[in-house]
């Protein structure tokens, strides 16, 4: 049974990417692997807009989200919270035994740079976590403004989650001074779940050196040492790296700027649909995500029924809302390889199903 996913992760994976993943596995300490690993570096550095190393982790994004806390928090971490993923990061920090502070915003609101400044001015913190695109609420935080504030505090290491925004909008890691930029495979990159990608600044590596309890599997210095030989610390998920190599070639062929522009156009198509059908965006328009749309279910539509009809008649599904806003909101993804045609088709299908429900 296969149907098309318009949920904000995992998202649809192209036939070509699946085919690339069927490339036979090679030994992970062989020259063939080194060639594969090194071949994806230039594309990853262009994507992350960094001159630093880009590491590949055989975990989902949470692996690196947790690992980064262990590598970067010496004193206390400030967790900027405005939705399910950013809220969870605070919980994870505590579970790692880290002293953590919560900077909370209502779901649907963005992280306010001035509130970040006020907290950091206490001098309590030497690390901060930020989810760029809060997938649960469809909020895209003002990254440049927040990073400008963080950069006023040289001791503070910034960890930024770009799981649902990396490759959908430009994220200039070096220019903004991001210390750890991480993403996962199954969202904006349009690969299957199971791999995370991250880059680490020299400042973050220096911080890691000071921390004796950063473990092994996600130790930044293990990644760096192996990276210098064109390898990963442990046996990596090689099929995903072949898939990634293919996806990076797709990005290059389209051109990253064109890719960002396409996401903006598709996102506008969905916003227009929302308005036409008498719904509202959950976040404020100014802070609305470009890679997905979180819609307030103002017409109290039966979303499980909507999805049942979408799936049985049109072979696709959207998302029925996440966590405490499940049912009160629904979400439509325009990440990855979607086109005017595919989003247009979804919206036409949604039109007919919504008509049927009312
Ligand atoms: C999906 C998601 C995650 C978690 O990713 P996993 O692959 O489940 O570890 C983290 N952050 C954001 C913003 C996400 O959308």
Coordinates of N, CA, C and O in Angstrom, one line a residue, residues 63-202:
X63 N 19.0 12.4 17.7 CA 20.4 11.9 18.2 C 21.3 13.1 18.3 O 22.0 13.3 19.3
X64 N 21.3 13.9 17.2 CA 22.2 15.1 17.2 C 21.7 16.2 18.1 O 22.5 16.9 18.8
X65 N 20.4 16.3 18.3 CA 19.8 17.3 19.2 C 20.3 17.0 20.6 O 20.6 17.9 21.4
X66 N 20.2 15.7 21.0 CA 20.7 15.3 22.3 C 22.2 15.4 22.4 O 22.8 15.9 23.4
X67 N 22.9 14.9 21.4 CA 24.4 14.9 21.4 C 24.9 16.3 21.5 O 25.9 16.5 22.2
X68 N 24.3 17.2 20.9 CA 24.8 18.6 20.9 C 24.7 19.2 22.3 O 25.6 19.9 22.7
X69 N 23.7 18.8 23.0 CA 23.6 19.3 24.4 C 24.8 18.7 25.2 O 25.4 19.4 26.0
X70 N 25.1 17.5 25.0 CA 26.2 16.8 25.7 C 27.6 17.4 25.4 O 28.5 17.4 26.2
X71 N 27.7 17.9 24.1 CA 29.0 18.5 23.6 C 29.1 19.9 24.0 O 30.2 20.5 23.9
X72 N 28.0 20.6 24.2 CA 28.1 22.1 24.3 C 27.7 22.8 25.6 O 27.9 23.9 25.8
X73 N 27.0 22.1 26.4 CA 26.5 22.7 27.7 C 27.4 22.4 28.8 O 27.5 21.3 29.3
X74 N 28.1 23.4 29.3 CA 29.0 23.3 30.4 C 28.3 23.8 31.7 O 28.2 23.1 32.7
X75 N 27.8 25.0 31.6 CA 27.1 25.7 32.7 C 25.6 25.4 32.7 O 25.1 24.7 33.5
X76 N 25.0 26.0 31.7 CA 23.5 26.0 31.7 C 23.0 26.3 30.2 O 23.6 27.1 29.6
X77 N 22.0 25.6 29.8 CA 21.5 25.8 28.5 C 20.1 26.5 28.6 O 19.3 26.2 29.4
X78 N 19.9 27.4 27.6 CA 18.6 28.1 27.5 C 17.9 27.5 26.4 O 18.4 27.5 25.2
X79 N 16.7 26.9 26.6 CA 15.9 26.3 25.6 C 14.8 27.2 25.2 O 13.9 27.5 26.0
X80 N 14.8 27.7 23.9 CA 13.8 28.6 23.4 C 12.6 27.7 23.0 O 12.8 26.8 22.1
X81 N 11.5 27.9 23.6 CA 10.4 26.9 23.4 C 9.1 27.6 22.8 O 8.6 28.6 23.4
X82 N 8.6 27.0 21.7 CA 7.4 27.6 21.1 C 6.6 26.6 20.3 O 5.9 26.9 19.4
X83 N 6.8 25.3 20.7 CA 6.1 24.2 20.0 C 6.6 22.9 20.5 O 7.4 22.8 21.4
X84 N 6.1 21.8 19.9 CA 6.4 20.5 20.4 C 7.9 20.1 20.4 O 8.4 19.5 21.4
X85 N 8.6 20.4 19.3 CA 10.0 20.0 19.2 C 10.9 20.8 20.1 O 11.7 20.3 20.8
X86 N 10.6 22.1 20.1 CA 11.5 23.0 21.0 C 11.1 22.8 22.4 O 12.0 22.9 23.3
X87 N 9.9 22.5 22.8 CA 9.5 22.2 24.2 C 10.2 20.9 24.6 O 10.8 20.8 25.7
X88 N 10.2 19.9 23.7 CA 10.9 18.6 24.0 C 12.4 18.8 24.3 O 12.9 18.0 25.1
X89 N 13.0 19.7 23.6 CA 14.4 19.9 23.8 C 14.8 20.3 25.2 O 15.8 19.9 25.7
X90 N 13.9 21.0 25.9 CA 14.1 21.4 27.3 C 14.0 20.1 28.1 O 14.9 19.9 29.0
X91 N 13.1 19.3 27.9 CA 12.9 18.0 28.6 C 14.2 17.1 28.4 O 14.7 16.6 29.3
X92 N 14.7 17.1 27.1 CA 15.8 16.2 26.8 C 17.1 16.8 27.6 O 17.9 16.0 28.1
X93 N 17.2 18.1 27.6 CA 18.4 18.7 28.4 C 18.4 18.2 29.8 O 19.4 17.8 30.4
X94 N 17.2 18.2 30.4 CA 17.1 17.8 31.8 C 17.4 16.3 32.0 O 18.1 15.9 32.9
X95 N 16.9 15.5 31.0 CA 17.2 14.1 31.1 C 18.6 13.8 30.9 O 19.1 12.7 31.3
X96 N 19.4 14.7 30.2 CA 20.8 14.5 30.1 C 21.6 15.0 31.3 O 22.8 15.1 31.3
X97 N 20.8 15.5 32.3 CA 21.4 16.0 33.5 C 22.0 17.4 33.4 O 22.8 17.8 34.2
X98 N 21.5 18.1 32.4 CA 22.0 19.5 32.2 C 21.2 20.5 33.0 O 19.9 20.3 33.1
X99 N 21.8 21.5 33.5 CA 21.0 22.6 34.1 C 20.4 23.3 32.9 O 21.1 23.7 31.9
X100 N 19.1 23.5 32.9 CA 18.4 24.1 31.7 C 17.4 25.1 32.1 O 16.7 25.0 33.2
X101 N 17.3 26.1 31.3 CA 16.3 27.2 31.6 C 15.3 27.2 30.4 O 15.7 27.0 29.3
X102 N 14.0 27.4 30.8 CA 13.0 27.4 29.7 C 12.6 28.9 29.4 O 12.2 29.7 30.2
X103 N 12.7 29.2 28.1 CA 12.2 30.5 27.6 C 11.0 30.2 26.8 O 11.1 29.8 25.6
X104 N 9.8 30.3 27.4 CA 8.6 29.8 26.7 C 7.7 30.8 26.0 O 7.5 31.9 26.6
X105 N 7.2 30.4 24.9 CA 6.3 31.2 24.1 C 5.1 30.4 23.8 O 5.2 29.2 23.7
X106 N 3.9 31.0 23.7 CA 2.7 30.3 23.4 C 2.8 29.6 22.1 O 3.4 30.2 21.2
X107 N 2.3 28.4 21.9 CA 2.3 27.7 20.6 C 1.6 28.6 19.6 O 0.5 29.2 19.8
X108 N 2.3 28.8 18.4 CA 1.8 29.7 17.4 C 2.5 31.0 17.4 O 2.5 31.7 16.4
X109 N 3.2 31.3 18.5 CA 4.0 32.5 18.5 C 5.5 32.2 18.2 O 5.9 31.0 18.3
X110 N 6.2 33.2 17.8 CA 7.6 33.0 17.5 C 8.5 33.3 18.7 O 8.0 33.9 19.7
X111 N 9.8 33.0 18.6 CA 10.7 33.3 19.7 C 11.1 34.7 19.5 O 11.6 35.1 18.4
X112 N 11.0 35.5 20.6 CA 11.2 37.0 20.5 C 12.7 37.3 20.8 O 13.2 36.9 21.9
X113 N 13.4 37.8 19.9 CA 14.9 38.1 20.1 C 15.1 38.9 21.4 O 16.1 38.7 22.1
X114 N 14.3 39.9 21.7 CA 14.5 40.7 22.9 C 14.4 39.9 24.2 O 15.1 40.1 25.1
X115 N 13.5 38.9 24.2 CA 13.3 38.0 25.3 C 14.6 37.2 25.5 O 15.0 36.9 26.6
X116 N 15.1 36.8 24.3 CA 16.4 36.0 24.4 C 17.5 36.8 25.0 O 18.2 36.4 25.9
X117 N 17.6 38.1 24.6 CA 18.6 39.0 25.1 C 18.5 39.1 26.6 O 19.5 39.0 27.3
X118 N 17.3 39.3 27.1 CA 17.0 39.5 28.5 C 17.5 38.3 29.3 O 18.2 38.5 30.3
X119 N 17.2 37.1 28.8 CA 17.7 35.9 29.5 C 19.2 35.7 29.5 O 19.8 35.4 30.5
X120 N 19.8 36.0 28.3 CA 21.2 35.8 28.2 C 22.0 36.8 29.1 O 23.1 36.5 29.5
X121 N 21.4 38.0 29.2 CA 22.0 39.0 30.0 C 22.2 38.6 31.5 O 23.0 39.2 32.2
X122 N 21.5 37.6 31.9 CA 21.7 37.1 33.3 C 23.1 36.5 33.5 O 23.5 36.4 34.6
X123 N 23.7 36.1 32.4 CA 25.0 35.6 32.5 C 25.0 34.1 32.9 O 26.1 33.5 33.2
X124 N 23.9 33.5 33.1 CA 23.8 32.2 33.6 C 24.1 31.1 32.5 O 24.4 30.0 32.8
X125 N 24.0 31.5 31.3 CA 24.0 30.5 30.2 C 25.2 30.5 29.4 O 25.8 31.5 29.1
X126 N 25.6 29.3 28.9 CA 26.7 29.2 28.0 C 26.3 28.4 26.7 O 27.2 27.9 25.9
X127 N 25.0 28.1 26.6 CA 24.5 27.3 25.4 C 23.0 27.7 25.2 O 22.3 28.1 26.2
X128 N 22.6 27.6 24.0 CA 21.2 27.9 23.7 C 20.7 27.0 22.6 O 21.5 26.7 21.7
X129 N 19.4 26.6 22.7 CA 18.9 25.8 21.6 C 17.7 26.6 20.9 O 16.9 27.2 21.6
X130 N 17.7 26.4 19.6 CA 16.6 27.1 18.9 C 16.1 26.2 17.7 O 17.0 25.7 17.0
X131 N 14.8 26.0 17.6 CA 14.3 25.3 16.5 C 13.9 26.4 15.5 O 13.1 27.2 15.7
X132 N 14.6 26.4 14.3 CA 14.4 27.4 13.3 C 12.9 27.4 12.8 O 12.2 28.4 12.9
X133 N 12.5 26.2 12.4 CA 11.1 26.1 11.8 C 10.4 25.1 12.7 O 10.6 23.9 12.7
X134 N 9.5 25.6 13.6 CA 8.8 24.8 14.5 C 7.7 24.0 13.8 O 6.6 24.6 13.5
X135 N 8.0 22.8 13.4 CA 7.2 22.0 12.5 C 5.8 21.8 13.1 O 4.8 21.7 12.3
X136 N 5.7 21.8 14.4 CA 4.4 21.5 15.0 C 3.4 22.6 14.9 O 2.2 22.4 14.8
X137 N 3.9 23.8 14.8 CA 3.0 25.0 14.8 C 3.1 25.8 13.5 O 2.3 26.7 13.3
X138 N 4.0 25.4 12.6 CA 4.2 26.1 11.4 C 4.8 27.5 11.5 O 4.6 28.4 10.7
X139 N 5.6 27.7 12.6 CA 6.2 29.0 12.8 C 7.7 28.9 12.4 O 8.4 28.0 12.7
X140 N 8.1 29.9 11.6 CA 9.5 30.0 11.2 C 10.0 31.2 12.0 O 9.6 32.3 11.8
X141 N 11.0 30.9 12.9 CA 11.5 31.9 13.8 C 12.4 32.8 13.1 O 13.1 32.4 12.1
X142 N 12.5 34.1 13.5 CA 13.4 35.1 12.8 C 14.8 34.8 13.2 O 15.4 35.4 14.1
X143 N 15.4 33.9 12.4 CA 16.8 33.4 12.7 C 17.8 34.4 12.8 O 18.7 34.5 13.7
X144 N 17.9 35.3 11.7 CA 18.9 36.3 11.7 C 18.9 37.2 12.9 O 19.9 37.5 13.5
X145 N 17.7 37.7 13.3 CA 17.5 38.6 14.4 C 17.9 37.9 15.7 O 18.6 38.5 16.5
X146 N 17.5 36.6 15.8 CA 17.9 35.9 17.1 C 19.4 35.6 17.1 O 20.0 35.8 18.2
X147 N 20.0 35.3 16.0 CA 21.4 35.0 16.0 C 22.2 36.3 16.3 O 23.2 36.2 16.9
X148 N 21.7 37.4 15.8 CA 22.4 38.7 16.1 C 22.5 39.0 17.6 O 23.5 39.4 18.1
X149 N 21.4 38.6 18.3 CA 21.4 38.8 19.7 C 22.4 37.8 20.4 O 23.2 38.2 21.2
X150 N 22.3 36.5 20.0 CA 23.2 35.5 20.6 C 24.6 35.9 20.4 O 25.4 35.7 21.3
X151 N 25.0 36.4 19.3 CA 26.4 36.8 19.0 C 26.9 37.9 19.9 O 28.1 38.1 20.0
X152 N 26.0 38.6 20.6 CA 26.5 39.6 21.6 C 27.1 38.9 22.8 O 27.6 39.5 23.7
X153 N 26.9 37.5 22.9 CA 27.3 36.8 24.1 C 28.3 35.7 23.7 O 27.9 34.6 23.4
X154 N 29.6 36.1 23.6 CA 30.6 35.2 23.0 C 30.7 33.8 23.7 O 31.1 32.8 23.1
X155 N 30.3 33.7 24.9 CA 30.4 32.5 25.7 C 29.3 31.5 25.3 O 29.4 30.2 25.5
X156 N 28.2 32.0 24.6 CA 27.0 31.1 24.4 C 27.1 30.4 23.1 O 27.3 31.0 22.0
X157 N 27.1 29.1 23.1 CA 27.1 28.2 21.9 C 25.7 28.0 21.4 O 24.8 27.7 22.2
X158 N 25.5 28.3 20.1 CA 24.1 28.3 19.6 C 23.9 26.9 18.8 O 24.7 26.6 18.0
X159 N 22.9 26.2 19.2 CA 22.5 25.0 18.5 C 21.2 25.2 17.8 O 20.2 25.6 18.4
X160 N 21.2 25.1 16.5 CA 20.0 25.4 15.7 C 19.5 24.2 14.9 O 20.3 23.6 14.2
X161 N 18.3 23.9 15.1 CA 17.6 22.8 14.5 C 17.0 23.3 13.2 O 16.1 24.3 13.2
X162 N 17.4 22.8 12.0 CA 16.8 23.2 10.8 C 16.1 22.0 10.1 O 16.1 21.9 8.8
X163 N 15.6 21.1 10.9 CA 15.1 19.8 10.3 C 14.1 20.1 9.2 O 14.1 19.4 8.2
X164 N 13.1 21.0 9.4 CA 12.1 21.2 8.4 C 12.3 22.5 7.6 O 11.4 22.9 6.9
X165 N 13.5 23.0 7.7 CA 13.8 24.2 6.9 C 15.0 24.1 6.0 O 15.1 24.9 5.0
X166 N 15.9 23.2 6.3 CA 17.2 23.1 5.5 C 16.9 22.7 4.1 O 16.3 21.7 3.9
X167 N 17.3 23.6 3.2 CA 17.1 23.4 1.7 C 15.7 24.0 1.3 O 15.5 24.1 0.1
X168 N 14.9 24.5 2.2 CA 13.6 25.1 1.8 C 13.8 26.6 1.8 O 13.2 27.4 1.0
X169 N 14.7 27.1 2.7 CA 15.1 28.5 2.8 C 16.6 28.6 3.0 O 17.1 27.7 3.6
X170 N 17.2 29.7 2.6 CA 18.7 29.8 2.8 C 19.0 29.9 4.3 O 18.3 30.7 5.0
X171 N 20.0 29.2 4.8 CA 20.4 29.3 6.2 C 21.9 29.5 6.2 O 22.7 28.5 6.2
X172 N 22.4 30.8 6.2 CA 23.8 31.0 6.1 C 24.5 30.8 7.4 O 24.7 31.7 8.2
X173 N 24.9 29.6 7.7 CA 25.5 29.2 9.0 C 26.6 30.1 9.4 O 26.6 30.6 10.5
X174 N 27.7 30.2 8.5 CA 28.9 31.0 8.9 C 28.5 32.4 9.1 O 29.0 33.1 10.1
X175 N 27.8 33.0 8.2 CA 27.4 34.4 8.2 C 26.7 34.8 9.5 O 26.9 35.8 10.1
X176 N 25.7 33.9 9.9 CA 24.9 34.2 11.1 C 25.7 33.8 12.3 O 25.2 34.2 13.4
X177 N 26.7 33.1 12.2 CA 27.5 32.7 13.4 C 26.8 31.5 14.2 O 26.9 31.5 15.4
X178 N 26.2 30.6 13.5 CA 25.6 29.5 14.1 C 26.7 28.5 14.5 O 27.5 28.2 13.6
X179 N 26.7 28.0 15.7 CA 27.7 27.0 16.1 C 27.4 25.6 15.7 O 28.3 24.9 15.3
X180 N 26.2 25.2 15.9 CA 25.8 23.8 15.5 C 24.6 23.9 14.7 O 23.5 24.4 15.2
X181 N 24.6 23.5 13.4 CA 23.4 23.5 12.6 C 23.1 22.1 12.2 O 24.0 21.4 11.8
X182 N 21.9 21.6 12.5 CA 21.6 20.2 12.3 C 20.3 20.1 11.5 O 19.4 20.9 11.6
X183 N 20.2 19.0 10.8 CA 19.0 18.6 10.1 C 18.8 17.1 10.1 O 19.7 16.4 10.4
X184 N 17.6 16.7 9.7 CA 17.3 15.2 9.6 C 17.0 14.9 8.2 O 16.7 15.8 7.3
X185 N 17.0 13.6 7.9 CA 16.9 13.2 6.4 C 15.5 13.3 5.9 O 15.2 13.5 4.7
X186 N 14.5 13.1 6.8 CA 13.1 12.8 6.3 C 12.2 14.0 6.1 O 11.0 13.8 5.9
X187 N 12.7 15.2 6.3 CA 11.8 16.3 6.1 C 12.2 17.1 4.9 O 12.1 16.5 3.8
X188 N 12.8 18.3 5.0 CA 13.0 19.1 3.8 C 13.9 18.5 2.8 O 13.8 18.8 1.6
X189 N 14.8 17.6 3.3 CA 15.7 17.0 2.3 C 15.1 15.9 1.5 O 15.7 15.4 0.5
X190 N 13.9 15.4 1.8 CA 13.2 14.4 1.1 C 13.9 13.1 0.9 O 14.0 12.5 -0.2
X191 N 14.5 12.6 2.0 CA 15.1 11.3 2.1 C 14.3 10.5 3.1 O 13.6 11.1 3.9
X192 N 14.4 9.2 3.1 CA 13.7 8.4 4.2 C 14.3 8.7 5.5 O 15.4 9.3 5.7
X193 N 13.6 8.4 6.6 CA 14.1 8.6 8.0 C 15.3 7.8 8.3 O 15.5 6.7 7.7
X194 N 16.1 8.3 9.2 CA 17.2 7.4 9.7 C 18.6 8.0 9.6 O 19.6 7.4 10.0
X195 N 18.7 9.3 9.2 CA 20.0 9.9 9.1 C 19.9 11.4 9.5 O 18.9 12.0 9.3
X196 N 20.9 11.9 10.2 CA 21.0 13.3 10.6 C 22.3 13.9 10.0 O 23.3 13.2 9.8
X197 N 22.3 15.2 9.7 CA 23.4 15.9 9.1 C 23.7 17.1 10.0 O 22.7 17.8 10.3
X198 N 24.9 17.4 10.3 CA 25.2 18.5 11.1 C 26.6 19.1 10.9 O 27.5 18.4 10.5
X199 N 26.7 20.4 11.1 CA 28.0 21.0 11.0 C 28.3 21.7 12.4 O 27.3 22.2 13.1
X200 N 29.5 21.8 12.7 CA 30.0 22.3 14.0 C 31.1 23.3 13.8 O 32.0 23.1 13.1
X201 N 30.9 24.5 14.5 CA 32.0 25.5 14.4 C 33.2 25.2 15.3 O 33.1 24.3 16.2
X202 N 34.3 25.9 15.1 CA 35.5 25.7 15.9 C 35.1 26.0 17.4 O 35.6 25.3 18.3

